[in-house]
Short mmCIF file of C-alpha atoms and ligand atoms in Angstrom, two decimals:
data_model
loop_
_atom_site.label_atom_id
_atom_site.label_comp_id
_atom_site.label_asym_id
_atom_site.label_seq_id
_atom_site.Cartn_x
_atom_site.Cartn_y
_atom_site.Cartn_z
CA UNK A 1 -98.34 22.29 15.93
CA UNK A 2 -95.27 19.94 16.70
CA UNK A 3 -96.10 16.35 15.92
CA UNK A 4 -93.87 15.29 19.24
CA UNK A 5 -94.98 16.91 22.51
CA UNK A 6 -91.99 18.25 24.13
CA UNK A 7 -92.02 16.11 27.71
CA UNK A 8 -89.40 17.77 30.33
CA UNK A 9 -87.22 13.65 31.02
CA UNK A 10 -83.98 14.27 33.35
CA UNK A 11 -81.05 12.53 31.70
CA UNK A 12 -79.65 9.81 33.60
CA UNK A 13 -76.04 7.17 33.13
CA UNK A 14 -77.15 3.64 32.13
CA UNK A 15 -76.06 1.07 34.82
CA UNK A 16 -72.82 0.27 32.67
CA UNK A 17 -71.50 3.45 33.33
CA UNK A 18 -68.30 3.29 35.61
CA UNK A 19 -69.28 6.26 38.14
CA UNK A 20 -73.04 4.07 38.67
CA UNK A 21 -74.17 3.40 41.75
CA UNK A 22 -71.20 4.98 43.16
CA UNK A 23 -70.08 8.06 45.43
CA UNK A 24 -68.36 11.01 44.00
CA UNK A 25 -67.20 13.55 46.48
CA UNK A 26 -65.34 16.45 45.50
CA UNK A 27 -63.52 19.15 47.34
CA UNK A 28 -65.63 21.67 49.13
CA UNK A 29 -63.10 23.77 46.97
CA UNK A 30 -65.94 26.88 47.24
CA UNK A 31 -69.47 27.35 48.42
CA UNK A 32 -72.24 26.68 46.34
CA UNK A 33 -70.28 26.53 43.20
CA UNK A 34 -69.28 22.49 44.44
CA UNK A 35 -73.00 21.69 45.06
CA UNK A 36 -74.00 23.09 41.86
CA UNK A 37 -71.32 21.03 40.68
CA UNK A 38 -72.85 17.47 42.47
CA UNK A 39 -76.36 18.79 41.23
CA UNK A 40 -75.64 18.09 37.82
CA UNK A 41 -73.99 14.91 38.51
CA UNK A 42 -77.02 13.30 40.63
CA UNK A 43 -78.92 15.56 37.48
CA UNK A 44 -76.67 12.46 35.59
CA UNK A 45 -77.90 10.39 37.91
CA UNK A 46 -74.75 9.48 40.13
CA UNK A 47 -74.11 10.14 43.54
CA UNK A 48 -72.47 13.11 44.44
CA UNK A 49 -71.51 14.91 47.12
CA UNK A 50 -69.20 17.89 48.95
CA UNK A 51 -67.21 17.08 50.86
CA UNK A 52 -68.12 18.65 54.41
CA UNK A 53 -66.86 21.80 54.93
CA UNK A 54 -62.77 21.76 55.73
CA UNK A 55 -62.30 22.04 60.11
CA UNK A 56 -59.16 21.93 62.58
CA UNK A 57 -59.29 17.75 61.97
CA UNK A 58 -58.73 18.38 57.62
CA UNK A 59 -55.63 19.71 58.79
CA UNK A 60 -54.45 17.62 61.60
CA UNK A 61 -55.07 14.69 58.85
CA UNK A 62 -53.55 16.52 56.62
CA UNK A 63 -50.20 17.57 58.07
CA UNK A 64 -50.56 13.51 58.94
CA UNK A 65 -49.79 12.67 55.16
CA UNK A 66 -48.16 15.39 53.46
CA UNK A 67 -44.22 16.28 53.96
CA UNK A 68 -44.95 20.35 54.61
CA UNK A 69 -43.55 21.51 50.89
CA UNK A 70 -47.14 20.97 48.85
CA UNK A 71 -49.01 23.70 48.58
CA UNK A 72 -51.18 24.40 51.01
CA UNK A 73 -54.76 23.69 49.18
CA UNK A 74 -53.08 20.10 48.20
CA UNK A 75 -53.52 20.12 52.15
CA UNK A 76 -56.69 20.71 52.49
CA UNK A 77 -57.96 18.54 49.49
CA UNK A 78 -56.17 15.96 51.09
CA UNK A 79 -57.45 15.83 54.59
CA UNK A 80 -61.19 16.52 53.19
CA UNK A 81 -60.83 13.22 51.36
CA UNK A 82 -59.01 11.79 54.06
CA UNK A 83 -62.21 12.40 56.75
CA UNK A 84 -64.42 10.55 54.34
CA UNK A 85 -62.30 7.63 54.13
CA UNK A 86 -62.32 7.09 58.09
CA UNK A 87 -65.89 7.38 58.27
CA UNK A 88 -66.91 4.24 59.79
CA UNK A 89 -68.36 1.85 57.33
CA UNK A 90 -66.74 3.74 54.90
CA UNK A 91 -67.00 2.00 51.21
CA UNK A 92 -63.17 2.20 49.03
CA UNK A 93 -65.29 0.12 46.24
CA UNK A 94 -67.91 2.26 45.56
CA UNK A 95 -66.40 5.52 46.14
CA UNK A 96 -64.76 8.34 43.24
CA UNK A 97 -62.61 11.28 44.93
CA UNK A 98 -62.73 13.63 42.33
CA UNK A 99 -59.49 15.44 42.39
CA UNK A 100 -58.80 18.14 38.61
CA UNK A 101 -55.40 18.54 37.43
CA UNK A 102 -53.34 20.02 34.90
CA UNK A 103 -50.30 20.90 32.78
CA UNK A 104 -47.80 23.16 33.21
CA UNK A 105 -45.30 25.11 35.13
CA UNK A 106 -46.93 24.51 38.80
CA UNK A 107 -47.36 22.43 41.26
CA UNK A 108 -51.23 21.42 40.77
CA UNK A 109 -50.42 18.60 38.41
CA UNK A 110 -49.00 16.24 41.09
CA UNK A 111 -52.53 17.11 43.44
CA UNK A 112 -53.89 13.89 41.59
CA UNK A 113 -51.38 11.56 41.47
CA UNK A 114 -50.02 12.03 45.16
CA UNK A 115 -53.56 11.72 45.77
CA UNK A 116 -53.32 8.24 44.69
CA UNK A 117 -50.48 7.45 46.12
CA UNK A 118 -52.37 8.40 49.30
CA UNK A 119 -55.15 6.36 49.06
CA UNK A 120 -52.67 3.28 47.83
CA UNK A 121 -50.75 3.33 50.85
CA UNK A 122 -53.54 4.10 53.83
CA UNK A 123 -55.04 0.91 52.64
CA UNK A 124 -57.10 2.88 50.25
CA UNK A 125 -56.44 1.47 46.87
CA UNK A 126 -59.74 0.49 45.63
CA UNK A 127 -60.94 3.97 45.91
CA UNK A 128 -61.54 5.95 42.24
CA UNK A 129 -59.73 9.19 41.59
CA UNK A 130 -61.37 10.88 38.90
CA UNK A 131 -59.30 13.79 37.37
CA UNK A 132 -60.53 15.65 34.88
CA UNK A 133 -57.46 17.65 32.83
CA UNK A 134 -57.68 21.74 32.42
CA UNK A 135 -55.91 21.32 28.95
CA UNK A 136 -59.52 20.49 27.32
CA UNK A 137 -61.49 23.25 29.06
CA UNK A 138 -62.18 20.71 32.19
CA UNK A 139 -64.41 19.02 29.36
CA UNK A 140 -62.85 15.62 29.47
CA UNK A 141 -65.31 13.66 31.92
CA UNK A 142 -64.90 10.81 30.86
CA UNK A 143 -67.68 8.70 29.29
CA UNK A 144 -70.19 11.92 30.00
CA UNK A 145 -72.11 13.23 26.81
CA UNK A 146 -71.58 17.16 25.80
CA UNK A 147 -75.16 17.46 27.98
CA UNK A 148 -72.88 17.16 30.98
CA UNK A 149 -70.30 19.46 30.35
CA UNK A 150 -72.85 21.89 29.26
CA UNK A 151 -74.95 21.96 32.48
CA UNK A 152 -71.92 21.83 34.52
CA UNK A 153 -70.82 25.14 33.04
CA UNK A 154 -74.52 26.32 33.37
CA UNK A 155 -73.68 25.64 37.17
CA UNK A 156 -70.90 27.13 37.58
CA UNK A 157 -72.31 30.62 35.86
CA UNK A 158 -75.23 30.73 37.63
CA UNK A 159 -73.54 30.27 41.75
CA UNK A 160 -70.77 32.91 39.97
CA UNK A 161 -73.73 35.51 39.41
CA UNK A 162 -74.82 34.02 43.01
CA UNK A 163 -71.70 34.79 44.87
CA UNK A 164 -71.41 38.32 42.98
CA UNK A 165 -74.76 38.58 44.84
CA UNK A 166 -73.92 38.24 48.07
CA UNK A 167 -70.44 39.91 47.80
CA UNK A 168 -72.81 42.93 46.01
CA UNK A 169 -75.52 42.94 49.03
CA UNK A 170 -74.06 41.87 52.35
CA UNK A 171 -71.78 44.78 52.96
CA UNK A 172 -74.66 46.95 52.90
CA UNK A 173 -77.58 44.73 54.44
CA UNK A 174 -79.00 46.07 57.44
CA UNK A 175 -79.73 42.87 58.78
CA UNK A 176 -77.24 41.02 60.05
CA UNK A 177 -77.15 37.59 58.48
CA UNK A 178 -79.78 38.42 55.61
CA UNK A 179 -77.84 38.30 52.43
CA UNK A 180 -76.09 35.24 54.19
CA UNK A 181 -79.78 33.71 54.08
CA UNK A 182 -80.71 34.66 50.95
CA UNK A 183 -77.98 33.18 49.46
CA UNK A 184 -78.22 29.80 50.85
CA UNK A 185 -81.82 29.83 49.59
CA UNK A 186 -80.37 30.38 46.46
CA UNK A 187 -77.78 27.87 46.39
CA UNK A 188 -80.37 25.03 47.35
CA UNK A 189 -82.35 26.43 44.94
CA UNK A 190 -80.25 26.45 41.96
CA UNK A 191 -78.91 22.90 43.20
CA UNK A 192 -82.67 21.41 43.36
CA UNK A 193 -83.28 22.58 39.93
CA UNK A 194 -80.37 21.67 38.65
CA UNK A 195 -80.52 18.71 39.75
CA UNK A 196 -84.72 18.13 38.00
CA UNK A 197 -84.11 20.01 35.43
CA UNK A 198 -84.71 18.76 31.64
CA UNK A 199 -82.49 17.47 29.24
CA UNK A 200 -83.44 19.30 26.80
CA UNK A 201 -81.17 22.50 26.75
CA UNK A 202 -83.58 25.45 25.99
CA UNK A 203 -86.13 24.09 28.50
CA UNK A 204 -83.13 23.58 30.79
CA UNK A 205 -82.09 27.18 30.59
CA UNK A 206 -85.69 28.35 31.40
CA UNK A 207 -85.58 26.46 34.61
CA UNK A 208 -82.14 28.09 35.55
CA UNK A 209 -82.80 31.45 34.61
CA UNK A 210 -86.28 31.57 36.93
CA UNK A 211 -83.89 30.34 39.37
CA UNK A 212 -81.37 33.16 38.99
CA UNK A 213 -84.36 35.12 38.48
CA UNK A 214 -85.75 34.34 41.73
CA UNK A 215 -82.74 34.65 43.67
CA UNK A 216 -82.31 38.06 42.72
CA UNK A 217 -86.09 39.31 44.31
CA UNK A 218 -84.37 37.51 47.57
CA UNK A 219 -81.50 39.59 47.54
CA UNK A 220 -83.59 42.54 46.31
CA UNK A 221 -85.58 41.48 49.60
CA UNK A 222 -82.55 42.08 51.73
CA UNK A 223 -82.87 45.01 53.97
CA UNK A 224 -79.88 47.88 53.06
CA UNK A 225 -78.60 50.77 52.38
CA UNK A 226 -75.90 51.30 49.90
CA UNK A 227 -73.86 54.61 50.38
CA UNK A 228 -70.49 55.55 47.86
CA UNK A 229 -68.28 55.43 50.91
CA UNK A 230 -67.42 51.88 50.65
CA UNK A 231 -64.07 51.19 49.08
CA UNK A 232 -63.78 48.64 46.42
CA UNK A 233 -61.17 45.78 46.50
CA UNK A 234 -60.70 43.49 43.60
CA UNK A 235 -59.77 40.31 44.74
CA UNK A 236 -57.73 38.28 42.64
CA UNK A 237 -55.55 35.11 43.78
CA UNK A 238 -54.62 31.35 43.32
CA UNK A 239 -58.14 30.06 43.37
CA UNK A 240 -58.49 27.74 45.73
CA UNK A 241 -57.67 30.04 48.09
CA UNK A 242 -59.13 32.85 47.38
CA UNK A 243 -62.80 31.13 47.11
CA UNK A 244 -62.26 28.59 50.04
CA UNK A 245 -63.15 30.28 53.12
CA UNK A 246 -61.62 27.85 55.80
CA UNK A 247 -58.08 28.40 53.74
CA UNK A 248 -58.21 32.40 53.75
CA UNK A 249 -58.99 32.53 56.99
CA UNK A 250 -62.93 34.64 55.52
CA UNK A 251 -60.66 37.19 54.61
CA UNK A 252 -63.77 38.88 52.31
CA UNK A 253 -65.41 38.57 55.56
CA UNK A 254 -63.02 40.32 57.34
CA UNK A 255 -62.97 43.20 54.71
CA UNK A 256 -66.29 43.85 55.00
CA UNK A 257 -66.32 44.04 58.92
CA UNK A 258 -63.87 47.15 58.60
CA UNK A 259 -65.59 49.03 55.88
CA UNK A 260 -64.54 47.43 52.77
CA UNK A 261 -66.70 46.01 49.12
CA UNK A 262 -65.14 43.08 47.35
CA UNK A 263 -64.96 41.78 43.57
CA UNK A 264 -63.74 38.70 43.75
CA UNK A 265 -63.01 37.07 40.40
CA UNK A 266 -64.88 34.29 39.00
CA UNK A 267 -64.62 30.45 38.44
CA UNK A 268 -66.07 31.08 34.91
CA UNK A 269 -62.80 33.27 34.18
CA UNK A 270 -60.42 30.47 34.50
CA UNK A 271 -62.36 28.18 32.98
CA UNK A 272 -62.54 30.76 29.84
CA UNK A 273 -58.56 30.60 29.88
CA UNK A 274 -58.30 26.92 29.80
CA UNK A 275 -60.62 27.20 26.99
CA UNK A 276 -57.74 29.92 25.14
CA UNK A 277 -54.82 27.54 25.83
CA UNK A 278 -56.28 24.56 24.51
CA UNK A 279 -56.97 26.40 21.47
CA UNK A 280 -53.29 27.60 21.63
CA UNK A 281 -51.82 24.58 22.54
CA UNK A 282 -54.17 22.87 19.40
CA UNK A 283 -52.44 25.54 17.07
CA UNK A 284 -48.99 24.27 18.31
CA UNK A 285 -48.84 21.47 17.43
CA UNK A 286 -50.10 22.16 13.81
CA UNK A 287 -53.97 20.55 14.62
CA UNK A 288 -55.43 24.50 13.44
CA UNK A 289 -58.02 22.88 11.59
CA UNK A 290 -58.70 19.67 13.17
CA UNK A 291 -61.71 17.56 14.59
CA UNK A 292 -60.51 19.01 18.18
CA UNK A 293 -60.07 21.95 16.40
CA UNK A 294 -63.66 22.67 15.63
CA UNK A 295 -64.97 20.70 18.68
CA UNK A 296 -63.19 22.95 20.82
CA UNK A 297 -64.38 26.24 19.37
CA UNK A 298 -68.13 24.84 19.32
CA UNK A 299 -68.23 24.50 22.94
CA UNK A 300 -66.75 27.60 23.55
CA UNK A 301 -68.96 29.47 21.97
CA UNK A 302 -71.80 27.66 22.70
CA UNK A 303 -70.44 28.48 26.77
CA UNK A 304 -70.08 32.17 25.95
CA UNK A 305 -74.08 32.39 24.70
CA UNK A 306 -74.98 30.65 27.33
CA UNK A 307 -73.10 32.81 29.84
CA UNK A 308 -74.57 35.61 27.75
CA UNK A 309 -78.19 34.54 28.66
CA UNK A 310 -77.99 33.79 32.54
CA UNK A 311 -75.69 36.94 33.04
CA UNK A 312 -78.32 38.83 30.55
CA UNK A 313 -80.67 39.12 33.31
CA UNK A 314 -78.65 41.19 35.60
CA UNK A 315 -77.18 44.10 33.19
CA UNK A 316 -78.46 46.39 35.41
CA UNK A 317 -77.55 44.73 39.00
CA UNK A 318 -74.22 44.58 37.45
CA UNK A 319 -73.16 48.26 36.24
CA UNK A 320 -69.79 48.97 37.14
CA UNK A 321 -69.01 44.90 37.49
CA UNK A 322 -69.04 43.99 34.24
CA UNK A 323 -66.93 40.83 33.84
CA UNK A 324 -63.76 41.34 31.06
CA UNK A 325 -63.60 38.93 28.39
CA UNK A 326 -60.18 36.45 29.05
CA UNK A 327 -58.87 38.11 25.85
CA UNK A 328 -59.06 41.06 26.85
CA UNK A 329 -57.70 39.73 30.23
CA UNK A 330 -54.76 38.77 28.86
CA UNK A 331 -54.40 41.88 26.37
CA UNK A 332 -54.37 44.02 29.78
CA UNK A 333 -51.62 41.67 31.41
CA UNK A 334 -49.59 41.88 28.05
CA UNK A 335 -46.94 45.09 29.58
CA UNK A 336 -46.22 42.88 32.47
CA UNK A 337 -46.95 38.76 31.76
CA UNK A 338 -47.49 38.39 28.60
CA UNK A 339 -49.09 35.72 27.33
CA UNK A 340 -48.38 32.72 25.93
CA UNK A 341 -44.48 33.78 27.55
CA UNK A 342 -46.07 33.84 31.03
CA UNK A 343 -49.20 31.63 31.29
CA UNK A 344 -51.83 30.15 34.34
CA UNK A 345 -53.31 32.37 37.06
CA UNK A 346 -50.65 34.96 37.72
CA UNK A 347 -51.64 36.05 33.96
CA UNK A 348 -54.25 36.06 34.57
CA UNK A 349 -54.07 37.57 37.34
CA UNK A 350 -52.31 40.71 36.21
CA UNK A 351 -54.81 41.41 33.57
CA UNK A 352 -57.57 41.07 36.06
CA UNK A 353 -55.68 43.79 38.29
CA UNK A 354 -55.26 46.27 35.70
CA UNK A 355 -59.03 45.90 34.65
CA UNK A 356 -59.70 46.16 38.74
CA UNK A 357 -57.76 49.35 38.87
CA UNK A 358 -59.63 50.68 35.61
CA UNK A 359 -62.45 50.25 37.09
CA UNK A 360 -62.26 52.26 39.41
CA UNK A 361 -61.14 49.90 42.55
CA UNK A 362 -59.61 51.21 45.50
CA UNK A 363 -56.79 48.30 46.04
CA UNK A 364 -55.98 44.84 45.08
CA UNK A 365 -55.78 41.96 47.19
CA UNK A 366 -54.50 38.97 45.72
CA UNK A 367 -54.79 35.91 48.31
CA UNK A 368 -52.49 32.57 47.62
CA UNK A 369 -51.45 29.78 49.43
CA UNK A 370 -47.99 30.32 50.90
CA UNK A 371 -44.79 29.46 48.47
CA UNK A 372 -47.43 29.45 45.91
CA UNK A 373 -45.54 30.66 42.99
CA UNK A 374 -47.72 32.17 41.43
CA UNK A 375 -48.73 34.23 43.96
CA UNK A 376 -45.06 35.23 44.41
CA UNK A 377 -44.25 36.24 41.18
CA UNK A 378 -47.42 38.57 40.29
CA UNK A 379 -46.27 39.73 43.77
CA UNK A 380 -42.91 41.37 42.37
CA UNK A 381 -44.64 42.02 39.26
CA UNK A 382 -47.17 44.06 41.70
CA UNK A 383 -45.24 47.61 42.72
CA UNK A 384 -45.02 47.91 38.61
CA UNK A 385 -48.31 48.12 38.08
CA UNK A 386 -49.03 49.84 41.38
CA UNK A 387 -46.93 52.89 40.29
CA UNK A 388 -48.34 53.05 36.28
CA UNK A 389 -52.15 53.38 38.09
CA UNK A 390 -51.52 56.02 40.56
CA UNK A 391 -50.62 53.89 43.42
CA UNK A 392 -53.70 51.68 43.76
CA UNK A 393 -52.29 49.74 46.66
CA UNK A 394 -51.90 46.03 46.03
CA UNK A 395 -51.50 42.98 48.92
CA UNK A 396 -50.47 39.51 49.17
CA UNK A 397 -52.18 37.69 51.74
CA UNK A 398 -50.58 34.45 51.90
CA UNK A 399 -52.19 31.84 53.83
CA UNK A 400 -50.79 27.66 55.25
CA UNK A 401 -53.22 27.43 57.81
CA UNK A 402 -51.56 29.51 60.71
CA UNK A 403 -52.67 32.22 62.54
CA UNK A 404 -51.69 36.12 62.81
CA UNK A 405 -53.20 38.45 62.99
CA UNK A 406 -54.92 39.01 59.79
CA UNK A 407 -57.20 42.13 61.07
CA UNK A 408 -54.66 44.44 62.12
CA UNK A 409 -52.67 43.76 58.61
CA UNK A 410 -56.58 44.66 56.66
CA UNK A 411 -56.94 47.45 58.64
CA UNK A 412 -53.36 49.09 57.66
CA UNK A 413 -54.34 48.09 54.06
CA UNK A 414 -57.63 49.46 54.13
CA UNK A 415 -56.19 52.76 55.71
CA UNK A 416 -54.31 52.60 52.29
CA UNK A 417 -57.23 52.12 49.81
CA UNK A 418 -58.99 55.12 51.16
CA UNK A 419 -56.29 57.71 50.64
CA UNK A 420 -56.22 56.22 47.00
CA UNK A 421 -59.40 56.49 46.23
CA UNK A 422 -59.38 60.72 47.46
CA UNK A 423 -57.04 60.96 44.64
CA UNK A 424 -57.17 58.50 41.97
CA UNK A 425 -58.43 59.24 38.11
CA UNK A 426 -60.25 55.84 37.28
CA UNK A 427 -63.59 56.55 38.67
CA UNK A 428 -65.82 53.69 39.44
CA UNK A 429 -69.63 53.26 38.02
CA UNK A 430 -72.31 52.45 40.46
CA UNK A 431 -75.27 50.67 39.84
CA UNK A 432 -79.19 52.23 40.29
CA UNK A 433 -79.57 50.80 43.83
CA UNK A 434 -76.58 53.48 45.28
CA UNK A 435 -78.68 56.38 43.76
CA UNK A 436 -81.88 54.93 44.72
CA UNK A 437 -80.51 54.78 47.66
CA UNK A 438 -79.84 58.21 47.99
CA UNK A 439 -82.86 59.13 46.22
CA UNK A 440 -84.92 56.98 49.31
CA UNK A 441 -82.30 59.26 51.99
CA UNK A 442 -83.33 62.31 50.63
CA UNK A 443 -87.14 61.94 50.69
CA UNK A 444 -86.93 61.16 54.06
CA UNK A 445 -85.02 63.62 54.79
CA UNK A 446 -87.10 66.72 52.81
CA UNK A 447 -90.17 64.79 54.64
CA UNK A 448 -88.56 65.54 58.12
S1 SF4 B 501 -51.34 27.71 41.80
FE1 SF4 B 501 -50.09 28.18 43.36
S2 SF4 B 501 -50.49 26.95 45.13
FE2 SF4 B 501 -51.86 26.19 43.49
S3 SF4 B 501 -50.73 24.36 43.13
FE3 SF4 B 501 -49.95 25.77 42.02
S4 SF4 B 501 -48.23 26.46 43.23
FE4 SF4 B 501 -49.69 25.58 44.08
#
């Protein structure tokens, strides 16, 4: 019999913590994922909210304080954060803006310093900018312990799973809006679960798994008709643009409306990539046998175990949609963009595209901000990849807030995907719900 009886206790930071008594605003990059991250901060006793969903005012404000040379996500995030700053009664001293950062070849590393500069110039210099760095797998949440990093990771993976359920169900729903409702309820359920979860890691994992099982039941209850005639389109590209539906003008929903199903790269994949980068950088710095190396390896190992525990609930549901490991993606990218000579999202997009082609996808869409260097480099290499995979159609869609006839472009693209589908050599595997549907249809026909 245990001497100490387990009690569920949530974590709280002390009153001397730099974020105590403040509200952290996180740019609404991806519905569900950002809410989950905010819930984890609240679990720590820190006020946290996603910025409201971007709108035309976001573009207006973002445009006013940027020159046009910046990347589109910079304009959106700056616009969204300034909307908060311009609210009546805004309290700069008790506000923190979250802006992740990274080194590397692209402009992402400039977002946080640029935001600080604008805030200073506009008289909001008291606002603290909180900027975890990709070099450490975003694990350097100052003054937080590993419990936060672990819970945040669980939140990110769980939110990725919910998005996957949404994208796999919505194209087949027979009651419009039912999948979106199931998704919304599931995100709220997950956030509540995380916010109230226990500090004991095993107990917390049980509650997150239970929340995901409730989500699965909600999606099972969505009236749907699964048929194999929809082309499967893999979605890759710049992380913000592919996830932020305002930035990409809801491209996934538009693809679905024209008959496609989409399979999008997860956020967890990117964090996994930054972990691999961290290990490589430590080796390059001659610190292969250092304390940091040990910490990093341990963190990766724990994250893999947690991810496996959450994803294992969906083995049957995700048959044919299995996620590759980061190592596998990098290996697949090698003939096109060899890592580590090439780094970042372009490498992941390349490897992921090969993976998708081999899993029987009927086409690949790369969503990137206009002038994004990852998008531009990838676009130059996609024709070769497409030739190597029987002419799989790969299309870059660039976004900069301007209007264009997106639906017309999608219609043309999907025609290419449908004709590729007829002769492709890599066939898809389908989860059981597709055959169950066929059985259901067959039994209805027999009864008639
Ligand atoms: S990935 Fe592209 S859009 Fe994002 S910061 Fe880098 S260059 Fe800009």
